[in-house]
């Protein structure tokens, strides 16, 4: 899943972090997005080696398959989720909390 996370000091995603999960048999592509506020709400140990980018910048970088329904799993807060929904780039948005 994609999160606004990258290796500290790098533009690269950690190898264990996939951009999306594609389910061609179901016709959907799923991405995950968490808040860029992670440094403010987690312990330093929980984010060792990671830096977090803006949710919208991260969303713009996702390589979506135009032949799939786009599903976004989020944990970013209702206000940001509403703004993302208003862009029309996502078919289904499932937010945490």
Backbone as CSV, one residue per row, in Angstrom:
resi,resn,N_x,N_y,N_z,CA_x,CA_y,CA_z,C_x,C_y,C_z
1,UNK,0.836,-1.176,0.000,0.000,0.000,0.000,0.877,1.233,0.000
2,UNK,0.402,2.253,-0.618,1.151,3.507,-0.639,0.727,4.346,0.560
3,UNK,1.673,4.913,1.173,1.443,5.870,2.243,2.313,7.066,1.910
4,UNK,2.082,8.191,2.555,2.968,9.314,2.281,4.294,9.117,3.007
5,UNK,4.862,7.922,2.870,6.109,7.603,3.561,7.198,7.281,2.546
6,UNK,8.396,7.675,2.887,9.561,7.353,2.062,10.738,7.168,2.991
7,UNK,11.809,6.571,2.442,13.018,6.405,3.235,13.534,7.777,3.638
8,UNK,13.980,7.887,4.858,14.516,9.157,5.344,15.674,9.603,4.456
9,UNK,15.627,10.868,4.043,16.693,11.425,3.212,16.661,10.963,1.765
10,UNK,15.562,10.372,1.327,15.466,9.807,-0.021,14.080,10.078,-0.593
11,UNK,13.962,9.985,-1.900,12.654,10.094,-2.558,12.034,8.716,-2.763
12,UNK,12.731,7.668,-2.369,12.283,6.297,-2.610,11.404,5.761,-1.485
13,UNK,10.442,4.921,-1.876,9.637,4.167,-0.927,10.480,3.027,-0.380
14,UNK,10.247,2.631,0.866,10.909,1.416,1.357,10.486,0.222,0.500
15,UNK,11.358,-0.759,0.344,11.079,-1.915,-0.520,9.825,-2.672,-0.079
16,UNK,9.512,-2.673,1.199,8.361,-3.413,1.709,7.040,-2.691,1.481
17,UNK,7.090,-1.463,1.000,5.885,-0.653,0.842,5.475,-0.593,-0.625
18,UNK,4.397,-1.277,-0.976,3.925,-1.307,-2.358,3.086,-0.082,-2.660
19,UNK,3.116,0.346,-3.920,2.324,1.511,-4.309,0.830,1.213,-4.254
20,UNK,0.419,0.141,-4.878,-0.984,-0.278,-4.869,-1.044,-1.797,-4.881
21,UNK,-2.228,-2.302,-4.627,-2.497,-3.732,-4.797,-3.573,-3.831,-5.866
22,UNK,-3.284,-4.594,-6.908,-4.180,-4.716,-8.052,-4.906,-6.056,-8.002
23,UNK,-6.204,-6.011,-8.170,-7.033,-7.212,-8.210,-7.745,-7.255,-9.563
24,UNK,-7.056,-7.697,-10.629,-7.658,-7.672,-11.959,-8.919,-8.530,-12.068
25,UNK,-8.968,-9.629,-11.308,-10.151,-10.499,-11.367,-11.388,-9.813,-10.794
26,UNK,-11.180,-8.816,-9.940,-12.279,-8.051,-9.362,-12.454,-6.691,-10.022
27,UNK,-11.464,-6.312,-10.819,-11.530,-5.025,-11.499,-11.253,-3.833,-10.591
28,UNK,-10.505,-4.073,-9.495,-10.210,-2.967,-8.584,-8.712,-2.846,-8.322
29,UNK,-8.319,-1.654,-7.944,-6.956,-1.362,-7.537,-7.058,-0.599,-6.216
30,UNK,-6.307,-1.040,-5.223,-6.420,-0.494,-3.878,-5.114,0.171,-3.469
31,UNK,-5.241,1.348,-2.864,-4.088,2.042,-2.286,-4.457,2.464,-0.872
32,UNK,-3.465,2.589,-0.030,-3.678,3.054,1.339,-2.988,4.390,1.536
33,UNK,-3.579,5.229,2.350,-3.022,6.554,2.586,-3.218,6.910,4.046
34,UNK,-2.122,7.243,4.723,-2.245,7.690,6.097,-1.794,9.132,6.224
35,UNK,-2.041,9.714,7.349,-1.788,11.132,7.538,-0.304,11.496,7.477
36,UNK,-0.038,12.640,6.929,1.341,13.141,6.904,1.725,13.692,8.281
37,UNK,0.789,13.697,9.201,1.047,14.160,10.568,1.653,13.079,11.452
38,UNK,2.066,11.979,10.867,2.623,10.878,11.648,3.723,11.323,12.618
39,UNK,4.624,12.237,12.227,5.651,12.654,13.188,5.079,13.311,14.444
40,UNK,3.874,13.845,14.347,3.250,14.503,15.495,2.430,13.561,16.369
41,UNK,2.103,12.386,15.854,1.186,11.511,16.586,1.748,10.124,16.891
42,UNK,2.989,9.870,16.489,3.609,8.577,16.767,4.938,8.786,17.482
43,UNK,5.450,7.720,18.010,6.735,7.788,18.691,7.868,7.778,17.662
44,UNK,9.011,8.317,18.016,10.152,8.264,17.103,10.497,6.829,16.692
45,UNK,10.370,5.898,17.609,10.687,4.502,17.297,9.774,3.952,16.197
46,UNK,8.513,4.368,16.190,7.542,3.871,15.210,7.824,4.364,13.802
47,UNK,8.597,5.413,13.672,8.852,5.977,12.341,10.333,6.040,11.978
48,UNK,11.141,5.230,12.642,12.571,5.181,12.345,12.788,4.902,10.865
49,UNK,13.592,5.734,10.230,13.931,5.533,8.824,12.886,6.013,7.842
50,UNK,11.820,6.645,8.331,10.752,7.106,7.438,10.556,8.612,7.544
51,UNK,10.152,9.210,6.444,9.698,10.594,6.401,8.350,10.580,5.711
52,UNK,7.511,11.581,5.965,6.138,11.567,5.472,5.849,12.799,4.632
53,UNK,5.226,12.578,3.489,4.895,13.646,2.549,3.414,14.006,2.639
54,UNK,3.068,15.105,2.032,1.694,15.578,1.941,0.801,14.538,1.267
55,UNK,-0.399,14.370,1.792,-1.330,13.376,1.254,-1.672,13.631,-0.215
56,UNK,-1.896,14.885,-0.589,-2.295,15.188,-1.963,-1.140,14.975,-2.941
57,UNK,0.057,15.321,-2.538,1.228,15.071,-3.391,1.425,13.577,-3.585
58,UNK,1.210,12.822,-2.523,1.337,11.369,-2.608,0.265,10.792,-3.521
59,UNK,-0.954,11.251,-3.370,-2.055,10.773,-4.203,-1.789,11.040,-5.687
60,UNK,-1.211,12.178,-5.995,-0.907,12.516,-7.388,0.171,11.620,-7.991
61,UNK,0.985,10.991,-7.159,2.071,10.132,-7.646,1.635,8.688,-7.911
62,UNK,0.452,8.322,-7.428,0.005,6.936,-7.607,-0.254,6.662,-9.076
63,UNK,0.269,5.544,-9.561,0.044,5.128,-10.951,-1.173,4.202,-10.990
64,UNK,-2.322,4.814,-11.225,-3.572,4.065,-11.276,-3.741,3.411,-12.632
65,UNK,-4.350,2.250,-12.644,-4.730,1.567,-13.870,-6.112,2.100,-14.251
66,UNK,-6.211,2.745,-15.393,-7.477,3.361,-15.809,-8.597,2.353,-16.053
67,UNK,-8.249,1.081,-16.089,-9.259,0.047,-16.322,-9.761,-0.567,-15.019
68,UNK,-9.394,0.024,-13.890,-9.793,-0.501,-12.586,-10.587,0.545,-11.802
69,UNK,-11.432,0.067,-10.918,-12.083,0.928,-9.942,-11.027,1.269,-8.893
70,UNK,-10.896,2.545,-8.580,-9.876,3.016,-7.641,-10.454,3.067,-6.231
71,UNK,-9.852,2.291,-5.339,-10.284,2.239,-3.953,-9.151,2.764,-3.083
72,UNK,-9.476,3.712,-2.227,-8.467,4.297,-1.349,-8.857,4.026,0.098
73,UNK,-7.953,3.370,0.837,-8.129,3.122,2.264,-7.330,4.190,2.996
74,UNK,-7.977,4.931,3.872,-7.286,6.064,4.483,-7.363,6.057,6.005
75,UNK,-6.473,6.821,6.568,-6.458,7.095,8.002,-5.910,8.507,8.152
76,UNK,-6.674,9.472,7.608,-6.162,10.843,7.478,-7.097,11.906,8.045
77,UNK,-8.261,11.526,8.507,-9.205,12.496,9.049,-10.263,12.888,8.034
78,UNK,-11.452,13.119,8.508,-12.611,13.353,7.646,-12.466,14.581,6.753
79,UNK,-11.842,15.644,7.258,-11.710,16.864,6.449,-10.864,16.603,5.203
80,UNK,-9.738,15.942,5.392,-8.863,15.639,4.253,-9.514,14.613,3.337
81,UNK,-10.220,13.651,3.910,-10.917,12.653,3.095,-11.974,13.313,2.212
82,UNK,-12.684,14.272,2.740,-13.682,14.982,1.937,-13.026,15.758,0.787
83,UNK,-11.892,16.359,1.062,-11.175,17.088,0.003,-10.705,16.135,-1.086
84,UNK,-10.220,14.972,-0.690,-9.791,13.976,-1.684,-10.990,13.491,-2.489
85,UNK,-12.090,13.210,-1.816,-13.299,12.756,-2.515,-13.754,13.795,-3.528
86,UNK,-13.625,15.060,-3.189,-14.063,16.141,-4.082,-13.213,16.249,-5.344
87,UNK,-12.027,15.650,-5.364,-11.180,15.714,-6.566,-11.733,14.846,-7.689
88,UNK,-12.540,13.849,-7.344,-13.085,12.954,-8.360,-12.089,11.922,-8.871
89,UNK,-10.927,11.812,-8.244,-9.897,10.870,-8.698,-10.097,9.457,-8.154
90,UNK,-10.942,9.328,-7.141,-11.137,8.057,-6.455,-12.598,7.630,-6.607
91,UNK,-12.805,6.319,-6.842,-14.168,5.811,-6.964,-14.768,5.467,-5.605
92,UNK,-13.935,4.957,-4.692,-14.410,4.607,-3.349,-13.326,4.975,-2.341
93,UNK,-13.731,5.624,-1.268,-12.802,6.019,-0.219,-13.331,5.463,1.096
94,UNK,-12.512,4.662,1.758,-12.894,4.067,3.034,-11.962,4.617,4.098
95,UNK,-12.498,5.458,4.980,-11.682,6.110,5.997,-11.786,5.449,7.345
96,UNK,-10.678,5.487,8.082,-10.640,4.941,9.441,-11.233,5.908,10.442
97,UNK,-11.648,5.381,11.563,-12.261,6.092,12.696,-13.712,6.141,12.411
